[in-house]
């Protein structure tokens, strides 16, 4: 029996700082301001990223010399979604469901086995030369582990300046210093910190440095791969607020990958839920939390504590039976049928299609026809 609530049962803490260095640094910079939760609706047709039937399979081989392919791990197996300009799409699911692999394929850091990814209306597969370089500038990534993603031997100034130098956008020394100071300010850090090394910073500050580096090339889309998972709960809300403030001021689009539904609820406009390489539900955050439809989404949400004491007392957890099946041999029919509390005979053979049921909420489940 697997109890799924452990990784999800954290809530976003109020933006107070328990970390000494974070408390000091948060007093400066544009990103430290609180951000209202609601935003005006985004235009529905301004799509910056379109993913269609994306598959990322990894071959499994046997034999030392004659490596014979004996199967494949279907890490991502038919994922489709769109992301609008200025929007945050949360991508959630348990570890190993394929959400980070999806992010890496969008970054062109992993080859797609099939499907199509279009950025600003153009197919990534056709990018080369100057177009490829422009894409590399326009799409950046913020990584999960701020301790591992920054070179410990480089000063913060050099870490942030590196992408500008690689792309030939550094300018002269004075211009580069001014840009580094500006980027530090945008994430709520002080200019003098440019001369320090990563180990002199707290976890939250390191993640701010990672964000500043990602912003250096003025991207329009940032793939955020579990960017707050490695941080203390009290620091998570501060970093999420930095992301939200930057989105408002720069018009950024985020694909926000996380396993923590409380964090995703705070930042996302829409949320896509993944299970075993597939998206099983996509909805606005209001729809998803008010009326989760897919049994897997319901199970995930049932594990999230509710702030209201009476509602929390009424909350009934759905404990899923069994383990997540291997992505090498996903179950026939609905991939969730081996653990689904609502499974019906047809679920073993018929693969449900992700379908819009008229209100923009898409769900892949036979319960909805
Ligand atoms: Fe459960 Fe069947 Fe729906 Fe799959 S299709 S989620 S097994 S009810």
Short mmCIF file of C-alpha atoms and ligand atoms in Angstrom, two decimals:
data_model
loop_
_atom_site.label_atom_id
_atom_site.label_comp_id
_atom_site.label_asym_id
_atom_site.label_seq_id
_atom_site.Cartn_x
_atom_site.Cartn_y
_atom_site.Cartn_z
CA UNK A 1 0.00 0.00 0.00
CA UNK A 2 1.33 3.43 -0.89
CA UNK A 3 0.35 6.44 1.11
CA UNK A 4 0.76 9.35 -1.28
CA UNK A 5 0.28 12.21 1.09
CA UNK A 6 3.82 12.48 2.43
CA UNK A 7 5.41 14.59 -0.31
CA UNK A 8 2.27 16.58 -0.89
CA UNK A 9 1.20 17.34 2.59
CA UNK A 10 3.08 20.59 2.90
CA UNK A 11 1.39 23.93 2.67
CA UNK A 12 2.90 27.21 1.54
CA UNK A 13 3.89 29.10 4.61
CA UNK A 14 3.23 32.82 4.99
CA UNK A 15 6.08 34.88 3.58
CA UNK A 16 7.98 35.20 6.81
CA UNK A 17 11.65 34.45 6.90
CA UNK A 18 13.23 32.13 9.41
CA UNK A 19 16.55 32.22 7.62
CA UNK A 20 18.90 34.92 8.90
CA UNK A 21 20.52 35.80 5.59
CA UNK A 22 17.23 35.65 3.68
CA UNK A 23 15.69 38.03 6.20
CA UNK A 24 18.51 40.52 5.62
CA UNK A 25 18.39 40.34 1.85
CA UNK A 26 14.67 40.43 1.41
CA UNK A 27 14.57 44.01 2.60
CA UNK A 28 15.91 45.14 -0.75
CA UNK A 29 14.81 44.73 -4.32
CA UNK A 30 11.69 44.82 -6.41
CA UNK A 31 10.80 41.14 -6.00
CA UNK A 32 10.22 41.26 -2.27
CA UNK A 33 6.78 42.86 -2.61
CA UNK A 34 3.66 40.76 -2.01
CA UNK A 35 1.80 39.87 -5.18
CA UNK A 36 -1.98 39.73 -5.46
CA UNK A 37 -3.23 36.20 -6.11
CA UNK A 38 -5.59 37.07 -8.98
CA UNK A 39 -4.62 38.41 -12.38
CA UNK A 40 -6.56 39.65 -15.38
CA UNK A 41 -7.48 36.87 -17.85
CA UNK A 42 -4.88 36.12 -20.51
CA UNK A 43 -5.69 36.14 -24.23
CA UNK A 44 -6.56 32.55 -25.15
CA UNK A 45 -4.95 32.61 -28.61
CA UNK A 46 -1.48 33.95 -27.72
CA UNK A 47 0.23 30.57 -27.39
CA UNK A 48 3.97 30.65 -26.72
CA UNK A 49 4.47 26.90 -26.35
CA UNK A 50 2.52 24.05 -27.89
CA UNK A 51 3.36 20.44 -27.11
CA UNK A 52 1.65 17.80 -29.24
CA UNK A 53 1.72 14.07 -28.53
CA UNK A 54 5.26 14.30 -27.13
CA UNK A 55 7.01 11.00 -26.46
CA UNK A 56 10.39 10.55 -24.81
CA UNK A 57 11.37 6.88 -24.66
CA UNK A 58 14.70 5.58 -23.39
CA UNK A 59 15.96 2.32 -24.91
CA UNK A 60 16.75 -0.54 -22.53
CA UNK A 61 19.60 -2.70 -23.83
CA UNK A 62 21.08 -6.06 -22.86
CA UNK A 63 24.50 -7.53 -23.59
CA UNK A 64 27.98 -6.07 -23.10
CA UNK A 65 29.25 -6.00 -26.67
CA UNK A 66 26.19 -6.39 -28.87
CA UNK A 67 23.88 -4.09 -27.03
CA UNK A 68 20.50 -5.45 -28.02
CA UNK A 69 17.45 -3.32 -27.33
CA UNK A 70 15.04 -5.35 -25.23
CA UNK A 71 12.52 -2.65 -24.49
CA UNK A 72 12.09 1.01 -23.69
CA UNK A 73 11.21 3.15 -20.70
CA UNK A 74 8.27 5.29 -21.78
CA UNK A 75 9.08 8.24 -19.56
CA UNK A 76 6.79 10.57 -21.53
CA UNK A 77 4.22 8.84 -23.69
CA UNK A 78 1.86 11.16 -25.54
CA UNK A 79 1.79 14.48 -23.71
CA UNK A 80 -0.07 17.45 -25.23
CA UNK A 81 -0.67 20.93 -23.79
CA UNK A 82 -0.40 24.62 -24.62
CA UNK A 83 1.08 27.47 -22.63
CA UNK A 84 -0.07 31.03 -23.25
CA UNK A 85 2.14 34.10 -23.11
CA UNK A 86 2.29 35.43 -19.57
CA UNK A 87 0.74 32.25 -18.15
CA UNK A 88 1.96 29.81 -15.52
CA UNK A 89 1.12 26.19 -16.19
CA UNK A 90 1.80 23.93 -13.22
CA UNK A 91 2.86 20.39 -14.09
CA UNK A 92 2.35 18.05 -11.14
CA UNK A 93 2.57 14.37 -10.34
CA UNK A 94 4.50 11.86 -8.29
CA UNK A 95 8.24 11.30 -8.77
CA UNK A 96 9.01 9.47 -12.00
CA UNK A 97 5.77 10.45 -13.79
CA UNK A 98 7.73 12.18 -16.57
CA UNK A 99 7.24 15.83 -15.70
CA UNK A 100 10.96 16.73 -15.53
CA UNK A 101 11.63 14.72 -18.70
CA UNK A 102 8.93 16.79 -20.41
CA UNK A 103 10.72 19.97 -19.27
CA UNK A 104 14.08 18.73 -20.54
CA UNK A 105 12.59 17.84 -23.94
CA UNK A 106 11.15 21.36 -24.22
CA UNK A 107 14.62 22.73 -23.43
CA UNK A 108 16.05 20.46 -26.18
CA UNK A 109 18.24 18.88 -23.53
CA UNK A 110 16.66 15.50 -24.29
CA UNK A 111 15.63 14.34 -27.77
CA UNK A 112 11.94 13.72 -28.36
CA UNK A 113 11.17 10.20 -29.63
CA UNK A 114 7.98 11.43 -31.31
CA UNK A 115 5.57 14.34 -31.33
CA UNK A 116 6.03 18.04 -31.89
CA UNK A 117 7.06 20.99 -29.73
CA UNK A 118 6.36 24.45 -31.17
CA UNK A 119 7.78 27.64 -29.65
CA UNK A 120 6.23 30.88 -30.89
CA UNK A 121 4.53 28.85 -33.61
CA UNK A 122 7.72 27.26 -34.96
CA UNK A 123 8.70 23.60 -34.66
CA UNK A 124 11.76 23.15 -32.42
CA UNK A 125 12.92 20.24 -34.57
CA UNK A 126 13.62 22.65 -37.44
CA UNK A 127 15.79 25.03 -35.40
CA UNK A 128 19.45 25.41 -36.27
CA UNK A 129 22.06 28.16 -36.56
CA UNK A 130 20.82 31.64 -35.65
CA UNK A 131 17.25 30.42 -34.93
CA UNK A 132 18.57 27.80 -32.53
CA UNK A 133 20.66 30.46 -30.77
CA UNK A 134 17.64 32.76 -30.48
CA UNK A 135 15.64 29.89 -29.00
CA UNK A 136 18.42 29.20 -26.47
CA UNK A 137 18.17 32.82 -25.35
CA UNK A 138 14.37 32.89 -25.22
CA UNK A 139 13.89 29.75 -23.11
CA UNK A 140 15.71 29.28 -19.83
CA UNK A 141 15.57 26.81 -16.98
CA UNK A 142 15.67 27.16 -13.20
CA UNK A 143 16.80 23.95 -11.55
CA UNK A 144 15.66 22.16 -8.44
CA UNK A 145 18.85 22.17 -6.44
CA UNK A 146 20.34 25.63 -5.92
CA UNK A 147 23.28 23.96 -4.12
CA UNK A 148 24.28 21.87 -7.13
CA UNK A 149 23.33 24.18 -9.99
CA UNK A 150 25.82 26.97 -9.18
CA UNK A 151 29.55 26.51 -9.76
CA UNK A 152 31.12 26.77 -6.27
CA UNK A 153 34.40 28.11 -7.71
CA UNK A 154 32.80 31.07 -9.46
CA UNK A 155 31.80 34.37 -7.93
CA UNK A 156 28.14 35.29 -8.25
CA UNK A 157 29.11 38.06 -10.70
CA UNK A 158 30.67 35.50 -13.06
CA UNK A 159 27.83 33.01 -12.63
CA UNK A 160 25.26 35.60 -13.70
CA UNK A 161 27.47 37.12 -16.42
CA UNK A 162 28.37 33.77 -18.02
CA UNK A 163 25.29 33.41 -20.27
CA UNK A 164 25.75 37.00 -21.50
CA UNK A 165 29.38 36.26 -22.38
CA UNK A 166 28.51 32.95 -24.08
CA UNK A 167 25.96 34.73 -26.28
CA UNK A 168 28.24 37.71 -26.96
CA UNK A 169 25.96 40.13 -25.14
CA UNK A 170 28.26 41.13 -22.30
CA UNK A 171 29.31 44.57 -23.62
CA UNK A 172 32.15 46.35 -21.84
CA UNK A 173 33.11 45.77 -18.22
CA UNK A 174 31.03 48.64 -16.86
CA UNK A 175 27.94 47.58 -18.80
CA UNK A 176 28.32 43.99 -17.61
CA UNK A 177 28.69 45.06 -13.97
CA UNK A 178 25.63 47.28 -14.25
CA UNK A 179 23.59 44.41 -15.78
CA UNK A 180 24.67 42.00 -13.03
CA UNK A 181 23.72 44.56 -10.37
CA UNK A 182 20.34 45.07 -12.08
CA UNK A 183 19.67 41.33 -12.19
CA UNK A 184 20.57 40.95 -8.51
CA UNK A 185 18.18 43.76 -7.68
CA UNK A 186 15.40 42.12 -9.71
CA UNK A 187 15.59 39.02 -7.52
CA UNK A 188 15.87 40.95 -4.26
CA UNK A 189 19.64 40.71 -3.68
CA UNK A 190 22.16 43.53 -3.17
CA UNK A 191 24.88 44.58 -5.66
CA UNK A 192 27.79 43.92 -3.26
CA UNK A 193 26.80 40.24 -3.19
CA UNK A 194 28.19 39.87 -6.72
CA UNK A 195 31.67 39.45 -5.21
CA UNK A 196 30.71 36.50 -3.03
CA UNK A 197 30.78 32.77 -3.70
CA UNK A 198 27.68 30.53 -3.68
CA UNK A 199 28.60 28.86 -0.36
CA UNK A 200 28.22 32.23 1.38
CA UNK A 201 24.48 32.25 0.65
CA UNK A 202 21.44 30.51 2.09
CA UNK A 203 19.36 28.10 -0.01
CA UNK A 204 16.73 30.73 -0.83
CA UNK A 205 19.39 33.24 -1.86
CA UNK A 206 21.11 30.67 -4.06
CA UNK A 207 17.86 30.00 -5.84
CA UNK A 208 17.49 33.77 -6.37
CA UNK A 209 20.97 33.75 -7.95
CA UNK A 210 19.83 30.89 -10.22
CA UNK A 211 16.80 32.96 -11.22
CA UNK A 212 18.98 36.03 -11.91
CA UNK A 213 21.19 33.91 -14.16
CA UNK A 214 18.13 32.60 -16.00
CA UNK A 215 16.90 36.18 -16.51
CA UNK A 216 20.22 37.45 -17.89
CA UNK A 217 19.30 36.73 -21.51
CA UNK A 218 15.81 38.26 -21.19
CA UNK A 219 13.90 35.02 -21.85
CA UNK A 220 10.18 34.89 -22.55
CA UNK A 221 9.68 31.35 -21.18
CA UNK A 222 11.23 29.77 -18.10
CA UNK A 223 10.96 26.07 -17.34
CA UNK A 224 11.05 25.85 -13.56
CA UNK A 225 11.97 22.30 -12.55
CA UNK A 226 10.93 21.85 -8.91
CA UNK A 227 12.55 25.22 -8.09
CA UNK A 228 11.46 25.33 -4.45
CA UNK A 229 11.42 21.63 -3.53
CA UNK A 230 14.89 21.73 -1.95
CA UNK A 231 14.07 24.78 0.20
CA UNK A 232 12.61 25.08 3.69
CA UNK A 233 8.85 25.55 3.61
CA UNK A 234 9.25 29.05 5.12
CA UNK A 235 11.57 30.07 2.26
CA UNK A 236 9.48 28.47 -0.49
CA UNK A 237 6.81 31.17 -0.35
CA UNK A 238 9.41 33.93 -0.69
CA UNK A 239 10.93 32.37 -3.80
CA UNK A 240 7.48 31.70 -5.30
CA UNK A 241 6.67 35.39 -4.72
CA UNK A 242 9.88 36.33 -6.56
CA UNK A 243 8.72 34.27 -9.55
CA UNK A 244 5.28 35.90 -9.47
CA UNK A 245 6.62 39.45 -9.17
CA UNK A 246 9.00 38.88 -12.08
CA UNK A 247 6.18 37.50 -14.19
CA UNK A 248 4.13 40.60 -13.58
CA UNK A 249 6.94 43.01 -14.40
CA UNK A 250 8.50 41.11 -17.33
CA UNK A 251 5.50 39.24 -18.80
CA UNK A 252 7.24 35.87 -18.44
CA UNK A 253 5.61 32.52 -19.11
CA UNK A 254 6.38 29.64 -16.76
CA UNK A 255 6.12 25.91 -17.00
CA UNK A 256 6.24 25.25 -13.27
CA UNK A 257 7.09 21.62 -12.50
CA UNK A 258 6.43 20.49 -8.94
CA UNK A 259 5.15 17.63 -6.87
CA UNK A 260 3.74 19.89 -4.17
CA UNK A 261 0.15 20.83 -4.97
CA UNK A 262 0.10 23.61 -2.38
CA UNK A 263 2.98 25.43 -4.09
CA UNK A 264 1.48 24.89 -7.55
CA UNK A 265 -1.88 26.26 -6.41
CA UNK A 266 -0.21 29.47 -5.26
CA UNK A 267 1.53 30.27 -8.54
CA UNK A 268 -0.35 28.57 -11.41
CA UNK A 269 -3.08 29.84 -13.72
CA UNK A 270 -3.73 26.31 -14.95
CA UNK A 271 -2.53 22.94 -13.72
CA UNK A 272 -1.78 19.73 -15.62
CA UNK A 273 -1.67 16.49 -13.64
CA UNK A 274 0.63 13.73 -14.90
CA UNK A 275 0.56 10.02 -14.19
CA UNK A 276 2.93 7.46 -15.68
CA UNK A 277 4.02 9.52 -18.68
CA UNK A 278 0.60 10.95 -19.54
CA UNK A 279 -1.46 14.01 -18.62
CA UNK A 280 -4.67 12.84 -16.97
CA UNK A 281 -6.28 16.21 -16.24
CA UNK A 282 -5.77 19.88 -17.18
CA UNK A 283 -7.83 22.63 -15.57
CA UNK A 284 -7.66 26.15 -14.23
CA UNK A 285 -6.46 26.13 -10.66
CA UNK A 286 -9.94 27.18 -9.52
CA UNK A 287 -11.58 24.29 -11.40
CA UNK A 288 -9.02 21.78 -10.26
CA UNK A 289 -9.26 22.58 -6.57
CA UNK A 290 -13.02 23.15 -6.54
CA UNK A 291 -13.96 20.12 -8.65
CA UNK A 292 -11.15 17.66 -9.35
CA UNK A 293 -12.50 15.07 -11.79
CA UNK A 294 -9.86 12.44 -12.44
CA UNK A 295 -9.65 9.90 -9.58
CA UNK A 296 -5.88 10.39 -9.44
CA UNK A 297 -6.25 14.18 -9.06
CA UNK A 298 -8.82 13.59 -6.31
CA UNK A 299 -6.40 11.32 -4.48
CA UNK A 300 -3.58 13.86 -4.74
CA UNK A 301 -5.76 16.70 -3.51
CA UNK A 302 -7.21 14.66 -0.66
CA UNK A 303 -3.70 14.56 0.81
CA UNK A 304 -3.30 18.35 0.97
CA UNK A 305 -4.18 19.86 4.37
CA UNK A 306 -6.90 22.53 4.42
CA UNK A 307 -6.41 25.79 6.37
CA UNK A 308 -10.00 25.86 7.69
CA UNK A 309 -10.13 23.74 10.85
CA UNK A 310 -13.66 22.39 10.28
CA UNK A 311 -12.99 21.58 6.63
CA UNK A 312 -9.73 19.93 7.65
CA UNK A 313 -11.65 17.73 10.11
CA UNK A 314 -14.05 16.70 7.33
CA UNK A 315 -11.24 16.01 4.84
CA UNK A 316 -11.23 12.37 3.76
CA UNK A 317 -7.96 11.06 2.47
CA UNK A 318 -7.98 8.73 -0.50
CA UNK A 319 -5.18 6.25 0.01
CA UNK A 320 -4.15 4.62 -3.24
CA UNK A 321 -3.39 0.92 -3.21
CA UNK A 322 -0.30 -0.53 -4.86
CA UNK A 323 2.80 0.96 -6.40
CA UNK A 324 3.16 3.08 -9.54
CA UNK A 325 3.65 0.54 -12.38
CA UNK A 326 6.90 0.49 -14.34
CA UNK A 327 7.02 2.93 -17.28
CA UNK A 328 8.65 0.08 -19.20
CA UNK A 329 5.47 -1.96 -18.99
CA UNK A 330 2.58 0.46 -18.43
CA UNK A 331 -0.79 -1.24 -17.82
CA UNK A 332 -3.16 -1.76 -20.74
CA UNK A 333 -6.22 0.47 -21.08
CA UNK A 334 -6.20 3.25 -18.53
CA UNK A 335 -2.75 3.36 -16.96
CA UNK A 336 -4.27 4.20 -13.61
CA UNK A 337 -6.64 1.21 -13.50
CA UNK A 338 -4.34 -0.87 -11.26
CA UNK A 339 -4.71 1.72 -8.47
CA UNK A 340 -7.97 3.47 -9.28
CA UNK A 341 -10.72 3.20 -6.63
CA UNK A 342 -13.35 3.77 -9.36
CA UNK A 343 -11.99 1.33 -11.98
CA UNK A 344 -14.57 -0.42 -14.20
CA UNK A 345 -14.11 -3.48 -16.46
CA UNK A 346 -13.67 -1.31 -19.58
CA UNK A 347 -10.77 0.56 -17.93
CA UNK A 348 -8.56 -2.54 -18.35
CA UNK A 349 -8.78 -2.49 -22.13
CA UNK A 350 -9.85 0.95 -23.37
CA UNK A 351 -7.36 3.82 -23.15
CA UNK A 352 -9.25 7.02 -22.18
CA UNK A 353 -8.56 10.12 -24.27
CA UNK A 354 -7.81 13.51 -22.67
CA UNK A 355 -10.96 15.42 -23.59
CA UNK A 356 -12.48 18.84 -22.94
CA UNK A 357 -15.89 18.37 -21.39
CA UNK A 358 -17.20 21.75 -22.47
CA UNK A 359 -15.90 23.98 -19.71
CA UNK A 360 -12.18 23.97 -20.51
CA UNK A 361 -11.47 21.25 -17.95
CA UNK A 362 -9.83 18.31 -19.74
CA UNK A 363 -9.87 14.84 -18.23
CA UNK A 364 -8.83 11.39 -19.44
CA UNK A 365 -11.26 9.05 -17.71
CA UNK A 366 -14.13 6.77 -18.77
CA UNK A 367 -16.24 8.13 -15.91
CA UNK A 368 -16.74 11.21 -18.11
CA UNK A 369 -17.80 9.44 -21.29
FE1 LIG B 1 -10.22 5.04 -13.03
FE2 LIG B 1 -11.27 3.97 -15.23
FE3 LIG B 1 -11.14 6.61 -14.97
FE4 LIG B 1 -8.94 5.18 -15.36
S1 LIG B 1 -10.64 5.43 -16.78
S2 LIG B 1 -9.21 6.83 -13.91
S3 LIG B 1 -9.38 3.35 -14.18
S4 LIG B 1 -12.35 5.19 -13.72
#
